[in-house]
PDB file of N, CA and C in Angstrom:
ATOM      1  N   MET A   1    -103.075 -26.356 100.255  1.00  0.00           N
ATOM      2  CA  MET A   1    -103.951 -25.018 100.764  1.00  0.00           C
ATOM      3  C   MET A   1    -103.574 -24.075  99.975  1.00  0.00           C
ATOM      4  N   ASN A   2    -104.951 -23.129  99.391  1.00  0.00           N
ATOM      5  CA  ASN A   2    -103.916 -21.727  98.554  1.00  0.00           C
ATOM      6  C   ASN A   2    -103.722 -21.082  98.953  1.00  0.00           C
ATOM      7  N   SER A   3    -103.383 -19.284  98.860  1.00  0.00           N
ATOM      8  CA  SER A   3    -103.025 -18.873  99.598  1.00  0.00           C
ATOM      9  C   SER A   3    -103.917 -17.957  99.878  1.00  0.00           C
ATOM     10  N   LEU A   4    -105.183 -18.237  98.485  1.00  0.00           N
ATOM     11  CA  LEU A   4    -106.622 -17.013  99.132  1.00  0.00           C
ATOM     12  C   LEU A   4    -107.255 -17.354 100.057  1.00  0.00           C
ATOM     13  N   THR A   5    -107.436 -19.065 100.614  1.00  0.00           N
ATOM     14  CA  THR A   5    -107.755 -19.555 101.261  1.00  0.00           C
ATOM     15  C   THR A   5    -106.935 -19.215 102.465  1.00  0.00           C
ATOM     16  N   ASN A   6    -105.743 -19.490 102.726  1.00  0.00           N
ATOM     17  CA  ASN A   6    -104.979 -19.212 103.705  1.00  0.00           C
ATOM     18  C   ASN A   6    -105.526 -17.318 104.490  1.00  0.00           C
ATOM     19  N   LYS A   7    -105.456 -16.337 103.305  1.00  0.00           N
ATOM     20  CA  LYS A   7    -106.098 -14.980 103.656  1.00  0.00           C
ATOM     21  C   LYS A   7    -107.657 -15.161 104.271  1.00  0.00           C
ATOM     22  N   THR A   8    -108.178 -16.153 104.014  1.00  0.00           N
ATOM     23  CA  THR A   8    -109.757 -15.294 104.007  1.00  0.00           C
ATOM     24  C   THR A   8    -109.491 -16.466 105.834  1.00  0.00           C
ATOM     25  N   ILE A   9    -108.671 -17.295 105.825  1.00  0.00           N
ATOM     26  CA  ILE A   9    -108.607 -18.033 107.714  1.00  0.00           C
ATOM     27  C   ILE A   9    -108.438 -17.042 108.045  1.00  0.00           C
ATOM     28  N   LEU A  10    -107.042 -16.199 107.816  1.00  0.00           N
ATOM     29  CA  LEU A  10    -106.544 -15.208 108.268  1.00  0.00           C
ATOM     30  C   LEU A  10    -107.130 -14.386 108.948  1.00  0.00           C
ATOM     31  N   LEU A  11    -108.009 -13.090 108.520  1.00  0.00           N
ATOM     32  CA  LEU A  11    -108.789 -12.338 107.627  1.00  0.00           C
ATOM     33  C   LEU A  11    -110.168 -13.038 109.345  1.00  0.00           C
ATOM     34  N   LYS A  12    -110.731 -14.209 109.346  1.00  0.00           N
ATOM     35  CA  LYS A  12    -111.980 -14.433 109.983  1.00  0.00           C
ATOM     36  C   LYS A  12    -111.383 -14.889 111.702  1.00  0.00           C
ATOM     37  N   ILE A  13    -110.278 -15.280 111.849  1.00  0.00           N
ATOM     38  CA  ILE A  13    -109.339 -15.374 113.553  1.00  0.00           C
ATOM     39  C   ILE A  13    -109.403 -13.675 113.693  1.00  0.00           C
ATOM     40  N   ARG A  14    -108.920 -12.723 112.643  1.00  0.00           N
ATOM     41  CA  ARG A  14    -108.565 -11.779 113.356  1.00  0.00           C
ATOM     42  C   ARG A  14    -109.451 -10.957 113.360  1.00  0.00           C
ATOM     43  N   LYS A  15    -110.720 -11.019 112.835  1.00  0.00           N
ATOM     44  CA  LYS A  15    -111.787 -10.696 113.516  1.00  0.00           C
ATOM     45  C   LYS A  15    -112.378 -11.284 114.126  1.00  0.00           C
ATOM     46  N   GLN A  16    -112.772 -12.477 114.196  1.00  0.00           N
ATOM     47  CA  GLN A  16    -112.656 -13.092 115.708  1.00  0.00           C
ATOM     48  C   GLN A  16    -112.225 -12.505 117.507  1.00  0.00           C
ATOM     49  N   GLU A  17    -110.379 -12.297 117.003  1.00  0.00           N
ATOM     50  CA  GLU A  17    -110.076 -11.491 118.179  1.00  0.00           C
ATOM     51  C   GLU A  17    -110.533 -10.058 118.276  1.00  0.00           C
ATOM     52  N   LEU A  18    -110.661  -9.642 116.958  1.00  0.00           N
ATOM     53  CA  LEU A  18    -111.478  -7.961 117.520  1.00  0.00           C
ATOM     54  C   LEU A  18    -112.518  -8.086 118.225  1.00  0.00           C
ATOM     55  N   TYR A  19    -113.041  -9.293 118.304  1.00  0.00           N
ATOM     56  CA  TYR A  19    -114.257  -9.077 118.941  1.00  0.00           C
ATOM     57  C   TYR A  19    -114.249  -9.955 120.692  1.00  0.00           C
ATOM     58  N   TRP A  20    -113.179 -10.649 120.707  1.00  0.00           N
ATOM     59  CA  TRP A  20    -112.555 -11.002 121.401  1.00  0.00           C
ATOM     60  C   TRP A  20    -112.293  -9.957 122.706  1.00  0.00           C
ATOM     61  N   ASN A  21    -111.316  -8.818 122.014  1.00  0.00           N
ATOM     62  CA  ASN A  21    -110.620  -7.870 122.729  1.00  0.00           C
ATOM     63  C   ASN A  21    -111.887  -6.727 122.537  1.00  0.00           C
ATOM     64  N   ARG A  22    -113.045  -6.684 122.064  1.00  0.00           N
ATOM     65  CA  ARG A  22    -113.857  -5.867 122.902  1.00  0.00           C
ATOM     66  C   ARG A  22    -115.438  -6.629 123.583  1.00  0.00           C
ATOM     67  N   ASP A  23    -115.137  -7.603 123.668  1.00  0.00           N
ATOM     68  CA  ASP A  23    -115.916  -8.244 125.112  1.00  0.00           C
ATOM     69  C   ASP A  23    -114.813  -8.264 125.617  1.00  0.00           C
ATOM     70  N   LYS A  24    -113.658  -8.494 125.559  1.00  0.00           N
ATOM     71  CA  LYS A  24    -112.816  -8.873 127.099  1.00  0.00           C
ATOM     72  C   LYS A  24    -112.834  -7.284 127.824  1.00  0.00           C
ATOM     73  N   HIS A  25    -112.745  -6.362 126.631  1.00  0.00           N
ATOM     74  CA  HIS A  25    -112.921  -4.213 126.885  1.00  0.00           C
ATOM     75  C   HIS A  25    -113.865  -4.381 127.844  1.00  0.00           C
ATOM     76  N   ILE A  26    -115.752  -4.476 127.363  1.00  0.00           N
ATOM     77  CA  ILE A  26    -116.392  -4.185 127.932  1.00  0.00           C
ATOM     78  C   ILE A  26    -117.290  -5.461 129.185  1.00  0.00           C
ATOM     79  N   ALA A  27    -115.893  -6.561 129.614  1.00  0.00           N
ATOM     80  CA  ALA A  27    -116.841  -6.975 130.815  1.00  0.00           C
ATOM     81  C   ALA A  27    -115.461  -6.563 131.686  1.00  0.00           C
ATOM     82  N   LEU A  28    -114.091  -5.482 131.556  1.00  0.00           N
ATOM     83  CA  LEU A  28    -112.881  -5.461 132.514  1.00  0.00           C
ATOM     84  C   LEU A  28    -114.203  -3.921 132.661  1.00  0.00           C
ATOM     85  N   HIS A  29    -115.034  -2.935 131.849  1.00  0.00           N
ATOM     86  CA  HIS A  29    -115.479  -2.171 131.771  1.00  0.00           C
ATOM     87  C   HIS A  29    -116.805  -1.943 133.232  1.00  0.00           C
ATOM     88  N   ASN A  30    -117.217  -3.193 132.745  1.00  0.00           N
ATOM     89  CA  ASN A  30    -118.578  -3.214 133.415  1.00  0.00           C
ATOM     90  C   ASN A  30    -117.869  -3.497 135.049  1.00  0.00           C
ATOM     91  N   MET A  31    -116.457  -4.489 134.726  1.00  0.00           N
ATOM     92  CA  MET A  31    -116.170  -4.913 136.575  1.00  0.00           C
ATOM     93  C   MET A  31    -115.288  -3.724 137.202  1.00  0.00           C
ATOM     94  N   LYS A  32    -114.733  -2.572 136.222  1.00  0.00           N
ATOM     95  CA  LYS A  32    -114.197  -1.591 136.896  1.00  0.00           C
ATOM     96  C   LYS A  32    -115.980  -0.702 137.862  1.00  0.00           C
ATOM     97  N   SER A  33    -116.943  -0.534 136.654  1.00  0.00           N
ATOM     98  CA  SER A  33    -117.740   0.078 137.244  1.00  0.00           C
ATOM     99  C   SER A  33    -119.077  -0.546 138.297  1.00  0.00           C
ATOM    100  N   ASN A  34    -118.662  -1.710 138.724  1.00  0.00           N
ATOM    101  CA  ASN A  34    -119.302  -2.019 139.732  1.00  0.00           C
ATOM    102  C   ASN A  34    -118.347  -2.225 141.254  1.00  0.00           C
ATOM    103  N   LEU A  35    -116.868  -2.135 140.697  1.00  0.00           N
ATOM    104  CA  LEU A  35    -116.228  -2.053 141.504  1.00  0.00           C
ATOM    105  C   LEU A  35    -116.368  -1.006 142.436  1.00  0.00           C
ATOM    106  N   MET A  36    -116.061   0.536 141.367  1.00  0.00           N
ATOM    107  CA  MET A  36    -116.197   1.787 142.211  1.00  0.00           C
ATOM    108  C   MET A  36    -118.426   1.742 142.753  1.00  0.00           C
ATOM    109  N   ASP A  37    -119.019   1.493 141.931  1.00  0.00           N
ATOM    110  CA  ASP A  37    -120.471   1.499 142.491  1.00  0.00           C
ATOM    111  C   ASP A  37    -120.325   1.289 144.004  1.00  0.00           C
ATOM    112  N   SER A  38    -119.864  -0.392 144.100  1.00  0.00           N
ATOM    113  CA  SER A  38    -119.530  -1.572 145.815  1.00  0.00           C
ATOM    114  C   SER A  38    -119.158  -0.146 146.387  1.00  0.00           C
ATOM    115  N   VAL A  39    -117.279   0.288 145.992  1.00  0.00           N
ATOM    116  CA  VAL A  39    -116.905   1.240 147.144  1.00  0.00           C
ATOM    117  C   VAL A  39    -117.697   2.653 147.342  1.00  0.00           C
ATOM    118  N   LEU A  40    -118.526   3.391 146.257  1.00  0.00           N
ATOM    119  CA  LEU A  40    -119.206   4.092 146.485  1.00  0.00           C
ATOM    120  C   LEU A  40    -120.171   4.366 147.592  1.00  0.00           C
ATOM    121  N   ASN A  41    -121.297   3.485 147.216  1.00  0.00           N
ATOM    122  CA  ASN A  41    -122.036   2.646 147.953  1.00  0.00           C
ATOM    123  C   ASN A  41    -121.821   2.612 149.513  1.00  0.00           C
ATOM    124  N   HIS A  42    -120.377   1.765 149.435  1.00  0.00           N
ATOM    125  CA  HIS A  42    -119.573   1.278 151.309  1.00  0.00           C
ATOM    126  C   HIS A  42    -119.094   2.303 151.574  1.00  0.00           C
ATOM    127  N   ALA A  43    -119.025   3.938 150.840  1.00  0.00           N
ATOM    128  CA  ALA A  43    -118.531   5.169 151.461  1.00  0.00           C
ATOM    129  C   ALA A  43    -119.903   5.869 151.800  1.00  0.00           C
ATOM    130  N   ASN A  44    -121.297   5.633 151.043  1.00  0.00           N
ATOM    131  CA  ASN A  44    -122.290   6.217 151.585  1.00  0.00           C
ATOM    132  C   ASN A  44    -122.939   5.777 152.335  1.00  0.00           C
ATOM    133  N   LYS A  45    -123.003   4.595 153.121  1.00  0.00           N
ATOM    134  CA  LYS A  45    -123.800   4.018 154.701  1.00  0.00           C
ATOM    135  C   LYS A  45    -122.524   5.072 155.684  1.00  0.00           C
TER     136      LYS A  45
END
C-alpha cells in the first residue's frame, strides 16, 4: 500500500472519529438535559 492510500484511510478514520465524538457529545448533552428536566419536574411537584 502506498503512502497516499495510507493518508486517505487515516483521514477517513479521523473524520469518522470526529463524527463519533460529536455524536457522543450531543448524546451526553441530551442525557444531561433530560436528567435536569426530570429533576426539576420532580422538584416542582
